[in-house]
XYZ file of C-alpha atoms in Angstrom:
255
model
C 55.305 60.386 73.830
C 57.982 62.929 74.682
C 58.042 65.595 71.963
C 59.677 69.013 71.709
C 59.210 71.488 68.893
C 61.958 74.100 68.807
C 61.025 77.675 67.944
C 63.964 79.447 66.318
C 63.954 83.084 67.457
C 66.461 85.938 67.226
C 64.632 88.675 69.126
C 62.048 89.082 71.844
C 58.728 87.933 70.427
C 55.534 86.330 71.657
C 55.886 82.582 72.117
C 53.440 79.687 72.520
C 52.358 78.892 76.087
C 52.192 75.197 75.242
C 55.122 73.320 76.887
C 55.408 71.312 73.672
C 57.320 74.306 72.284
C 60.825 75.338 73.324
C 62.042 78.750 72.097
C 65.719 78.705 71.094
C 67.604 81.987 70.698
C 69.734 81.356 67.621
C 73.190 82.861 67.231
C 73.516 83.430 70.965
C 77.273 82.923 70.748
C 77.651 86.022 68.575
C 74.910 88.054 70.258
C 75.578 87.475 73.980
C 74.369 90.942 75.010
C 70.827 90.597 73.649
C 68.430 90.654 76.597
C 66.029 87.707 76.461
C 64.833 84.763 78.532
C 65.078 82.053 75.879
C 67.345 79.012 75.833
C 70.466 79.820 73.824
C 71.839 77.601 71.077
C 75.393 78.035 72.403
C 75.618 75.528 75.264
C 77.441 72.214 75.098
C 78.002 70.793 71.620
C 76.776 73.565 69.336
C 77.265 75.509 66.075
C 75.807 78.777 67.379
C 78.633 80.875 65.910
C 77.627 79.623 62.445
C 74.107 81.060 62.690
C 74.705 83.806 60.066
C 75.375 80.995 57.589
C 73.175 78.158 58.899
C 70.073 80.132 59.929
C 67.609 78.155 62.075
C 69.698 74.999 61.681
C 71.778 76.063 64.693
C 68.640 75.476 66.794
C 68.052 72.075 65.192
C 71.668 71.078 65.838
C 71.415 72.129 69.493
C 68.169 70.219 70.037
C 69.509 67.132 68.274
C 72.580 67.096 70.492
C 70.952 67.957 73.826
C 67.331 66.820 74.086
C 66.316 63.294 75.046
C 62.975 63.037 73.262
C 60.927 60.617 71.179
C 60.456 63.242 68.476
C 61.917 66.656 67.723
C 60.631 69.464 65.553
C 61.634 72.883 64.275
C 59.489 75.913 63.459
C 60.132 79.675 63.340
C 59.000 82.451 65.646
C 56.551 83.642 62.956
C 55.904 80.343 61.125
C 54.178 77.337 62.670
C 52.570 74.057 61.708
C 48.824 73.725 62.188
C 45.813 71.645 61.223
C 43.858 74.862 60.701
C 44.590 78.160 59.000
C 44.114 80.731 61.738
C 47.004 83.111 62.492
C 46.670 82.371 66.192
C 49.152 80.646 68.490
C 46.271 78.866 70.192
C 45.591 76.857 67.015
C 49.098 75.571 66.208
C 49.908 71.862 66.548
C 49.530 70.549 70.078
C 50.733 67.376 71.780
C 47.538 65.413 71.122
C 47.541 66.297 67.436
C 51.217 65.421 67.036
C 50.700 62.017 68.628
C 47.684 61.408 66.413
C 49.662 62.284 63.279
C 52.510 60.036 64.358
C 50.190 57.026 64.464
C 50.483 56.804 60.684
C 53.685 58.744 59.967
C 57.288 59.220 61.049
C 57.747 62.784 59.796
C 55.363 65.761 59.926
C 55.960 68.367 57.224
C 54.418 71.644 56.084
C 52.607 71.490 52.773
C 54.942 72.048 49.850
C 55.667 75.504 48.543
C 54.886 75.680 44.812
C 56.664 77.840 42.247
C 54.674 76.544 39.255
C 56.533 78.519 36.572
C 60.053 77.382 37.490
C 61.861 74.446 39.033
C 63.514 74.381 42.436
C 66.879 74.575 40.710
C 66.012 77.517 38.476
C 64.446 79.322 41.425
C 67.584 78.785 43.503
C 69.807 80.062 40.708
C 67.625 83.130 40.187
C 67.719 84.007 43.881
C 71.118 82.843 45.136
C 74.790 82.571 44.295
C 75.309 79.645 41.923
C 78.508 78.020 43.207
C 77.170 76.510 46.471
C 74.459 74.535 44.689
C 76.929 73.056 42.220
C 79.364 72.236 45.022
C 76.529 70.464 46.852
C 75.838 68.417 43.740
C 79.537 67.499 43.506
C 79.720 66.526 47.196
C 76.735 64.215 46.777
C 78.160 62.689 43.613
C 81.504 62.013 45.284
C 80.568 61.026 48.840
C 76.830 60.210 48.848
C 76.019 58.855 45.353
C 72.937 57.031 46.588
C 71.335 60.461 47.197
C 72.018 61.842 43.704
C 68.840 60.486 42.025
C 66.624 62.064 44.695
C 68.598 65.318 44.557
C 68.212 65.613 40.798
C 64.529 64.781 41.108
C 64.074 67.580 43.654
C 65.964 69.979 41.374
C 63.523 69.289 38.541
C 60.392 69.624 40.662
C 58.439 72.880 40.926
C 57.690 72.458 44.639
C 59.431 71.417 47.840
C 59.123 71.380 51.620
C 60.828 74.701 52.273
C 61.628 76.626 55.489
C 63.461 73.773 57.300
C 60.263 73.020 59.213
C 59.420 69.508 60.340
C 58.731 67.204 63.285
C 60.540 63.853 63.179
C 60.568 60.762 65.305
C 63.909 60.076 66.952
C 65.341 57.501 64.548
C 64.772 59.410 61.303
C 65.839 62.611 63.040
C 69.153 61.090 64.137
C 69.777 59.749 60.651
C 68.749 62.967 58.917
C 70.783 65.295 61.121
C 73.874 63.072 60.947
C 73.676 63.149 57.151
C 72.642 66.790 56.740
C 75.344 68.334 58.891
C 77.997 66.061 57.384
C 76.999 67.137 53.872
C 76.873 70.824 54.788
C 80.271 70.598 56.478
C 81.812 69.216 53.282
C 80.159 71.935 51.216
C 81.224 74.628 53.662
C 84.858 73.605 53.279
C 84.646 74.446 49.574
C 82.462 77.576 49.548
C 84.066 81.009 49.784
C 81.206 83.260 50.904
C 83.417 86.118 52.124
C 82.231 88.430 49.327
C 78.565 87.416 49.525
C 75.930 89.831 50.805
C 74.745 89.172 54.384
C 71.627 87.582 52.907
C 73.605 85.280 50.621
C 75.915 84.306 53.470
C 72.948 82.361 54.877
C 73.834 79.855 52.194
C 73.755 76.599 54.190
C 70.296 77.315 55.522
C 69.117 77.775 51.933
C 70.781 74.594 50.694
C 69.290 72.532 53.503
C 65.781 73.402 52.329
C 66.458 71.317 49.220
C 68.383 68.630 51.067
C 65.410 67.751 53.283
C 63.399 66.423 50.332
C 66.563 64.835 48.951
C 66.952 62.862 52.168
C 63.279 61.944 52.379
C 63.286 60.808 48.756
C 66.141 58.433 49.513
C 64.407 56.998 52.602
C 60.911 55.885 51.582
C 60.830 53.663 54.662
C 59.855 56.757 56.643
C 56.271 57.824 56.075
C 55.420 61.516 55.913
C 52.286 63.550 56.493
C 51.666 67.174 55.531
C 49.888 69.851 57.565
C 49.286 73.536 57.006
C 51.928 76.197 57.511
C 50.784 79.506 58.975
C 52.623 82.848 58.992
C 51.528 84.926 61.975
C 51.978 88.346 60.401
C 50.455 90.006 57.357
C 52.331 89.576 54.087
C 52.549 92.091 51.274
C 51.742 89.719 48.414
C 51.950 92.304 45.587
C 55.450 93.243 46.772
C 56.494 89.587 47.133
C 55.273 88.787 43.635
C 57.023 91.833 42.214
C 60.314 90.798 43.828
C 59.855 87.240 42.583
C 59.420 88.423 38.996
C 62.291 90.900 39.306
C 64.671 88.134 40.380
C 63.719 86.135 37.306
C 64.846 89.079 35.167
C 67.883 90.485 36.983
C 69.062 87.451 38.924
C 69.900 86.843 42.573
C 70.249 89.512 45.195
C 69.174 90.562 48.652
C 65.449 90.601 49.277
């Protein structure tokens, strides 16, 4: 089985030695002078120039358009999928494990991120500008009504598959990417993010985190399996929790 897992990266950083992984320098079109040895996301059919607004999705778009594979995945330079819990590149998913997981599934996902005390919608509204989420809802209602029930279900849930991380077999990947980028294009045409902070201008990457579960919820014919998600660096949990609670009080902002 021919599989590639893209590693979205925007600076020089240690990468897996496993040929299963392909580092993609995101936003290469707007950062041509950065010295690195990674494949850029700006060759052929690409949306590299949109990286400040689409985040790691510019890597996914490039891989979708350029790689002839049986399955394609996306992870981050500090976040990986694994069957274990060790913060070690030697323990992340390998080819044998991916093939084993695909015997009973079509999509490999990280375990859901839980918010417990608030829904996905309330969390989004506490953290981000409100208009893009409502515009997304309107786009789905107008052009993709069959996805509205799943979208509203995701909005009411207190957990979701965040981070735009997944590995998908070719058919669901083609269908998902065709739908996702079409939806985001329609939303982008209606969102004025010119006055947003640099963080908030990453709006379409944020929206897509909720659209993944929306798409999966509308396509039960594709079976999913969850694995662990590991962050390679130490996290300051007291600070993260403090910021989380602050956003609930004062609203969205850069963090």
